[in-house]
CSV table of C-alpha atoms and ligand atoms in Angstrom, one decimal:
chain,number,residue,atom,x,y,z
A,1,MET,CA,130.2,111.2,120.4
A,2,SER,CA,128.9,114.4,121.8
A,3,THR,CA,126.8,116.7,119.7
A,4,GLU,CA,126.3,119.2,122.6
A,5,ASN,CA,128.1,122.1,120.9
A,6,THR,CA,127.2,121.4,117.3
A,7,ALA,CA,124.6,123.3,115.4
A,8,HIS,CA,121.6,121.0,115.1
A,9,GLU,CA,120.1,121.4,111.7
A,10,LEU,CA,117.2,119.2,112.5
A,11,ALA,CA,116.0,118.1,116.0
A,12,LEU,CA,113.2,116.1,117.4
A,13,ASP,CA,112.2,116.5,121.0
A,14,HIS,CA,110.0,114.2,123.0
A,15,MET,CA,108.2,112.9,119.9
A,16,THR,CA,105.2,110.6,120.5
A,17,VAL,CA,103.0,109.1,117.8
A,18,ARG,CA,100.0,107.0,118.3
A,19,PHE,CA,97.9,105.0,115.9
A,20,GLY,CA,94.8,104.2,117.8
A,21,GLY,CA,95.9,102.3,120.9
A,22,LEU,CA,99.4,101.6,119.5
A,23,THR,CA,102.3,103.9,120.4
A,24,ALA,CA,104.5,103.8,117.4
A,25,LEU,CA,107.0,106.4,118.8
A,26,ASP,CA,107.3,107.0,122.5
A,27,ASP,CA,109.1,110.1,123.7
A,28,VAL,CA,111.8,110.0,121.1
A,29,SER,CA,114.4,112.8,120.9
A,30,LEU,CA,117.1,113.0,118.2
A,31,ARG,CA,119.6,115.6,117.1
A,32,VAL,CA,120.8,115.7,113.5
A,33,PRO,CA,123.8,118.0,113.4
A,34,SER,CA,124.7,119.7,110.1
A,35,GLY,CA,126.9,117.6,107.9
A,36,ARG,CA,126.6,114.4,110.0
A,37,ILE,CA,125.3,111.0,109.1
A,38,VAL,CA,122.8,109.8,111.7
A,39,GLY,CA,121.3,106.3,111.5
A,40,VAL,CA,118.1,105.0,113.0
A,41,ILE,CA,117.9,101.3,113.5
A,42,GLY,CA,115.7,98.8,115.3
A,43,PRO,CA,113.8,95.6,114.7
A,44,ASN,CA,110.7,95.4,112.5
A,45,GLY,CA,107.9,97.6,113.7
A,46,ALA,CA,110.3,99.7,115.9
A,47,GLY,CA,109.0,103.0,114.5
A,48,LYS,CA,111.8,103.9,112.1
A,49,THR,CA,109.5,104.7,109.1
A,50,THR,CA,107.1,106.5,111.4
A,51,LEU,CA,109.9,108.8,112.5
A,52,PHE,CA,110.7,109.5,108.9
A,53,ASN,CA,107.0,110.2,108.2
A,54,VAL,CA,106.8,112.6,111.1
A,55,ILE,CA,109.8,114.6,109.7
A,56,CYS,CA,108.1,114.6,106.3
A,57,GLY,CA,104.8,115.8,107.6
A,58,PHE,CA,102.9,112.6,106.6
A,59,VAL,CA,102.2,111.7,110.2
A,60,THR,CA,101.1,114.2,112.9
A,61,PRO,CA,102.6,113.5,116.3
A,62,ALA,CA,100.5,113.4,119.5
A,63,ALA,CA,103.2,115.2,121.3
A,64,GLY,CA,106.7,116.6,120.8
A,65,GLU,CA,108.4,119.3,118.8
A,66,ILE,CA,110.6,119.4,115.7
A,67,THR,CA,113.0,122.2,115.1
A,68,LEU,CA,114.8,123.1,111.9
A,69,ASP,CA,117.8,125.4,112.1
A,70,GLY,CA,116.9,126.0,115.7
A,71,ARG,CA,113.3,127.2,115.0
A,72,ALA,CA,110.1,125.4,115.8
A,73,TRP,CA,109.0,123.7,112.6
A,74,ARG,CA,105.8,122.0,111.5
A,75,PRO,CA,106.7,119.9,108.5
A,76,ARG,CA,104.5,119.9,105.4
A,77,PRO,CA,105.2,117.3,102.6
A,78,HIS,CA,104.9,119.9,99.8
A,79,GLN,CA,107.5,122.2,101.4
A,80,LEU,CA,110.3,119.7,101.9
A,81,ASN,CA,111.9,120.2,98.5
A,82,ARG,CA,111.9,124.0,98.9
A,83,LEU,CA,113.5,123.6,102.3
A,84,GLY,CA,116.2,121.4,100.9
A,85,ILE,CA,115.0,118.1,102.4
A,86,ALA,CA,114.8,115.0,100.1
A,87,ARG,CA,113.7,111.5,100.9
A,88,THR,CA,114.0,108.2,99.2
A,89,LEU,CA,111.3,105.6,99.5
A,90,GLN,CA,111.7,102.1,100.8
A,91,GLY,CA,110.8,100.6,97.5
A,92,VAL,CA,111.7,102.2,94.2
A,93,GLY,CA,108.5,104.2,93.7
A,94,GLN,CA,109.0,105.6,90.2
A,95,PHE,CA,106.4,106.7,87.7
A,96,GLY,CA,106.2,103.9,85.1
A,97,GLY,CA,105.1,106.1,82.3
A,98,LEU,CA,108.0,108.5,82.6
A,99,THR,CA,111.6,107.9,81.5
A,100,VAL,CA,114.3,107.6,84.1
A,101,LEU,CA,115.4,111.1,83.3
A,102,GLU,CA,111.9,112.5,83.7
A,103,ASN,CA,111.5,110.7,87.0
A,104,VAL,CA,114.7,112.2,88.3
A,105,GLN,CA,113.7,115.6,87.0
A,106,VAL,CA,110.6,115.4,89.2
A,107,GLY,CA,113.1,115.4,92.1
A,108,ALA,CA,115.0,118.3,90.7
A,109,ARG,CA,112.1,120.5,89.8
A,110,GLY,CA,111.5,122.3,93.1
A,111,HIS,CA,115.1,123.3,93.3
A,112,ARG,CA,115.3,127.1,93.0
A,113,SER,CA,118.4,128.8,91.8
A,114,THR,CA,119.4,132.3,93.1
A,115,GLY,CA,118.8,133.7,89.7
A,116,GLU,CA,115.3,132.4,89.7
A,117,ARG,CA,114.6,134.0,93.1
A,118,ALA,CA,116.1,137.2,91.9
A,119,GLY,CA,113.8,137.3,88.9
A,120,ARG,CA,110.7,136.3,90.8
A,121,GLU,CA,109.2,139.8,90.6
A,122,GLU,CA,109.4,139.9,86.8
A,123,LYS,CA,105.9,140.1,85.3
A,124,SER,CA,106.4,140.0,81.5
A,125,ARG,CA,105.2,136.9,79.7
A,126,GLU,CA,108.3,136.7,77.6
A,127,ARG,CA,110.5,136.8,80.7
A,128,LYS,CA,108.3,134.1,82.4
A,129,GLY,CA,108.6,131.9,79.3
A,130,ARG,CA,112.4,132.3,79.3
A,131,GLU,CA,112.5,131.5,83.0
A,132,LYS,CA,110.4,128.4,82.6
A,133,ARG,CA,112.6,127.1,79.8
A,134,GLY,CA,115.7,127.9,81.9
A,135,ARG,CA,114.2,126.0,84.9
A,136,GLU,CA,113.5,123.0,82.7
A,137,LYS,CA,117.0,123.0,81.3
A,138,GLN,CA,118.4,123.4,84.8
A,139,SER,CA,116.4,120.6,86.2
A,140,GLU,CA,117.4,118.4,83.2
A,141,MET,CA,121.1,119.2,83.9
A,142,ASP,CA,120.7,118.5,87.6
A,143,ALA,CA,118.9,115.3,86.9
A,144,LEU,CA,121.6,114.1,84.5
A,145,GLU,CA,124.4,115.1,86.9
A,146,ALA,CA,122.6,113.1,89.7
A,147,LEU,CA,122.2,110.1,87.4
A,148,GLU,CA,125.9,110.2,86.5
A,149,ARG,CA,126.8,110.5,90.2
A,150,CYS,CA,124.8,107.3,90.8
A,151,GLY,CA,126.4,105.6,87.8
A,152,VAL,CA,123.1,105.2,85.8
A,153,ALA,CA,123.2,108.0,83.3
A,154,ASP,CA,123.2,105.4,80.5
A,155,TYR,CA,119.6,104.5,81.4
A,156,ALA,CA,118.3,108.1,81.3
A,157,HIS,CA,116.0,107.5,78.4
A,158,ARG,CA,114.7,104.1,79.4
A,159,LEU,CA,111.5,103.4,81.3
A,160,PRO,CA,112.2,102.3,84.9
A,161,GLY,CA,109.8,99.4,84.9
A,162,ALA,CA,112.0,97.3,82.6
A,163,LEU,CA,115.2,97.9,84.6
A,164,PRO,CA,116.8,95.6,87.2
A,165,TYR,CA,115.9,96.4,90.8
A,166,ALA,CA,119.5,97.6,91.7
A,167,ILE,CA,119.4,100.1,88.9
A,168,ARG,CA,116.1,101.4,90.0
A,169,LYS,CA,117.4,101.8,93.5
A,170,ARG,CA,120.2,103.9,92.1
A,171,VAL,CA,117.6,106.0,90.1
A,172,GLU,CA,115.7,106.5,93.3
A,173,LEU,CA,118.9,107.9,95.0
A,174,ALA,CA,119.5,110.1,92.0
A,175,ARG,CA,116.0,111.5,92.3
A,176,ALA,CA,116.6,112.5,95.8
A,177,LEU,CA,120.1,113.9,95.0
A,178,ALA,CA,118.9,115.9,92.0
A,179,SER,CA,117.3,118.5,94.2
A,180,ARG,CA,120.8,119.0,95.9
A,181,PRO,CA,119.3,118.6,99.3
A,182,ARG,CA,121.0,119.8,102.4
A,183,ILE,CA,119.3,117.0,104.4
A,184,LEU,CA,119.0,113.6,102.7
A,185,MET,CA,116.7,111.1,104.2
A,186,LEU,CA,117.3,107.5,103.1
A,187,ASP,CA,114.7,104.9,103.9
A,188,GLU,CA,116.3,101.4,103.7
A,189,PRO,CA,118.4,102.2,100.7
A,190,ALA,CA,120.3,98.9,100.9
A,191,GLY,CA,117.1,96.7,100.8
A,192,GLY,CA,117.5,94.1,98.0
A,193,LEU,CA,121.0,95.1,97.0
A,194,ASP,CA,124.0,92.7,96.8
A,195,PRO,CA,127.3,93.2,98.8
A,196,GLU,CA,129.0,95.0,96.0
A,197,GLU,CA,126.1,97.4,95.5
A,198,ILE,CA,126.0,98.1,99.2
A,199,ARG,CA,129.8,98.9,99.2
A,200,TRP,CA,129.0,101.4,96.4
A,201,LEU,CA,126.1,102.8,98.4
A,202,ALA,CA,128.3,103.3,101.5
A,203,GLU,CA,130.8,105.3,99.4
A,204,LEU,CA,128.0,107.4,97.9
A,205,ILE,CA,126.5,108.2,101.4
A,206,LYS,CA,129.9,109.0,102.9
A,207,GLY,CA,130.7,111.3,99.9
A,208,ALA,CA,127.2,112.9,99.7
A,209,GLY,CA,128.4,116.1,101.2
A,210,THR,CA,125.1,116.7,103.0
A,211,THR,CA,123.5,115.9,106.3
A,212,VAL,CA,122.1,112.3,106.1
A,213,LEU,CA,119.4,110.6,108.1
A,214,LEU,CA,119.5,106.9,107.4
A,215,VAL,CA,117.0,104.2,108.3
A,216,GLU,CA,118.5,100.9,107.5
A,217,HIS,CA,118.4,97.2,108.5
A,218,HIS,CA,121.8,96.4,107.0
A,219,MET,CA,124.1,96.6,110.0
A,220,ASP,CA,127.4,96.7,108.2
A,221,LEU,CA,126.3,99.7,106.2
A,222,VAL,CA,124.9,101.5,109.2
A,223,MET,CA,128.1,100.8,111.2
A,224,SER,CA,130.4,101.8,108.4
A,225,VAL,CA,128.8,105.2,107.4
A,226,CYS,CA,127.1,106.6,110.5
A,227,ASP,CA,128.5,109.1,113.0
A,228,GLU,CA,125.8,108.5,115.4
A,229,ILE,CA,123.0,105.9,115.7
A,230,LEU,CA,119.6,105.9,117.4
A,231,VAL,CA,118.2,102.5,118.3
A,232,LEU,CA,114.4,102.2,118.6
A,233,ASP,CA,112.5,99.2,120.0
A,234,PHE,CA,108.7,99.1,120.1
A,235,GLY,CA,108.8,102.9,119.6
A,236,LYS,CA,111.1,103.6,122.5
A,237,PRO,CA,114.6,104.9,122.2
A,238,ILE,CA,116.9,102.3,123.8
A,239,ALA,CA,120.3,103.6,122.8
A,240,LEU,CA,122.0,106.5,121.2
A,241,GLY,CA,125.7,106.6,120.4
A,242,THR,CA,128.6,106.0,118.0
A,243,PRO,CA,128.7,102.8,116.1
A,244,ALA,CA,131.2,101.4,118.6
A,245,GLU,CA,129.0,102.3,121.5
A,246,ILE,CA,125.9,100.8,119.9
A,247,SER,CA,127.8,97.6,119.0
A,248,ALA,CA,128.8,97.1,122.6
A,249,ASP,CA,125.3,97.9,124.0
A,250,ASP,CA,123.6,94.9,125.6
A,251,LYS,CA,120.2,96.4,125.3
A,252,VAL,CA,120.6,96.6,121.5
A,253,THR,CA,121.7,93.0,121.2
A,254,GLU,CA,118.8,91.9,123.4
A,255,ALA,CA,116.3,93.9,121.3
A,256,TYR,CA,117.5,92.2,118.1
A,257,LEU,CA,117.8,88.8,119.6
A,258,GLY,CA,114.3,89.2,121.0
A,259,ALA,CA,113.0,90.1,117.6
A,260,ALA,CA,114.7,87.1,116.0
A,261,ALA,CA,113.3,84.7,118.7
B,301,ATP,N1,99.5,104.3,109.4
B,301,ATP,C1,99.5,103.4,110.4
B,301,ATP,N2,98.4,103.0,111.0
B,301,ATP,C2,98.5,102.1,112.0
B,301,ATP,N3,99.6,101.5,112.5
B,301,ATP,C3,100.8,101.9,111.9
B,301,ATP,C4,100.8,102.8,110.8
B,301,ATP,N4,102.1,103.0,110.4
B,301,ATP,C5,102.8,102.2,111.2
B,301,ATP,N5,102.0,101.6,112.1
B,301,ATP,C6,102.5,100.7,113.1
B,301,ATP,O1,103.4,101.4,113.9
B,301,ATP,C7,104.5,100.5,114.3
B,301,ATP,C8,105.8,101.1,113.8
B,301,ATP,O2,105.8,100.9,112.4
B,301,ATP,P1,107.0,101.5,111.4
B,301,ATP,O3,106.6,101.1,110.0
B,301,ATP,O4,107.3,102.8,111.8
B,301,ATP,O5,108.2,100.5,111.9
B,301,ATP,P2,109.6,100.2,111.2
B,301,ATP,O6,110.6,100.3,112.3
B,301,ATP,O7,109.8,101.2,110.1
B,301,ATP,O8,109.4,98.8,110.7
B,301,ATP,P3,110.1,98.0,109.4
B,301,ATP,O9,111.5,97.8,109.8
B,301,ATP,O10,109.4,96.7,109.4
B,301,ATP,O11,109.9,98.9,108.2
B,301,ATP,C9,104.2,99.2,113.7
B,301,ATP,O12,103.6,98.4,114.8
B,301,ATP,C10,103.2,99.4,112.6
B,301,ATP,O13,102.4,98.3,112.4
């Protein structure tokens, strides 16, 4: 697949990350066009999570550039939500003391409506109070909608710690979706899920209606949902192409066989 003429919502150019003497990413470039589902795969330790962490601003690269909507961009974790970028965590990472709904509202909270922006200049205390209540109501509605979309609205008032792992993974997805992101970053969303859950997940990803960047070990999922796949091995990009191209690439097979040996 060629992405030459497509608007690149997010792009990484010649990204290099070092941890002491270890090069975790070595001159990695990636285009994530608007509306596409782009996968990043590779054996353990290949640099997939590091790539995510660079985009989220958790890790500072030694070299390379990131552009968002064609403009140079230096990511900062606290700005992601406002910029419409949401990320799930590899595990389930929910606050144990909050209900499922409250956890998902945390994801929804930074989402700003047009009305909110329009009223930003208002100074009166009463107006501010009304806006705050409106925001909370909106975030609750967004959270409930996301929980419903993920099929777990029935658990809204439960504490996540007591719920089965697969349900918590769905809650984690709902948390990311609640902010209505334009770029959804999924870090191993299929980890620990059974085949039926993975089929559900594939449908959710395909129907997400956003740009998706997916790091995943589960090959069937990656091959079935991604438009394009980047393969990393020891931090180096070894292949980039459609699922069919990646499946037929000997370098990819060798990287995985080497990792299994
Ligand atoms: N904060 C860190 N400090 C030092 N080394 C790190 C750090 N984060 C990652 N690494 C190393 O960088 C390399 C890439 O790690 P990374 O977690 O990005 O790989 P990965 O492809 O996501 O692996 P996995 O599939 O096991 O999650 C590994 O050798 C890892 O040990």
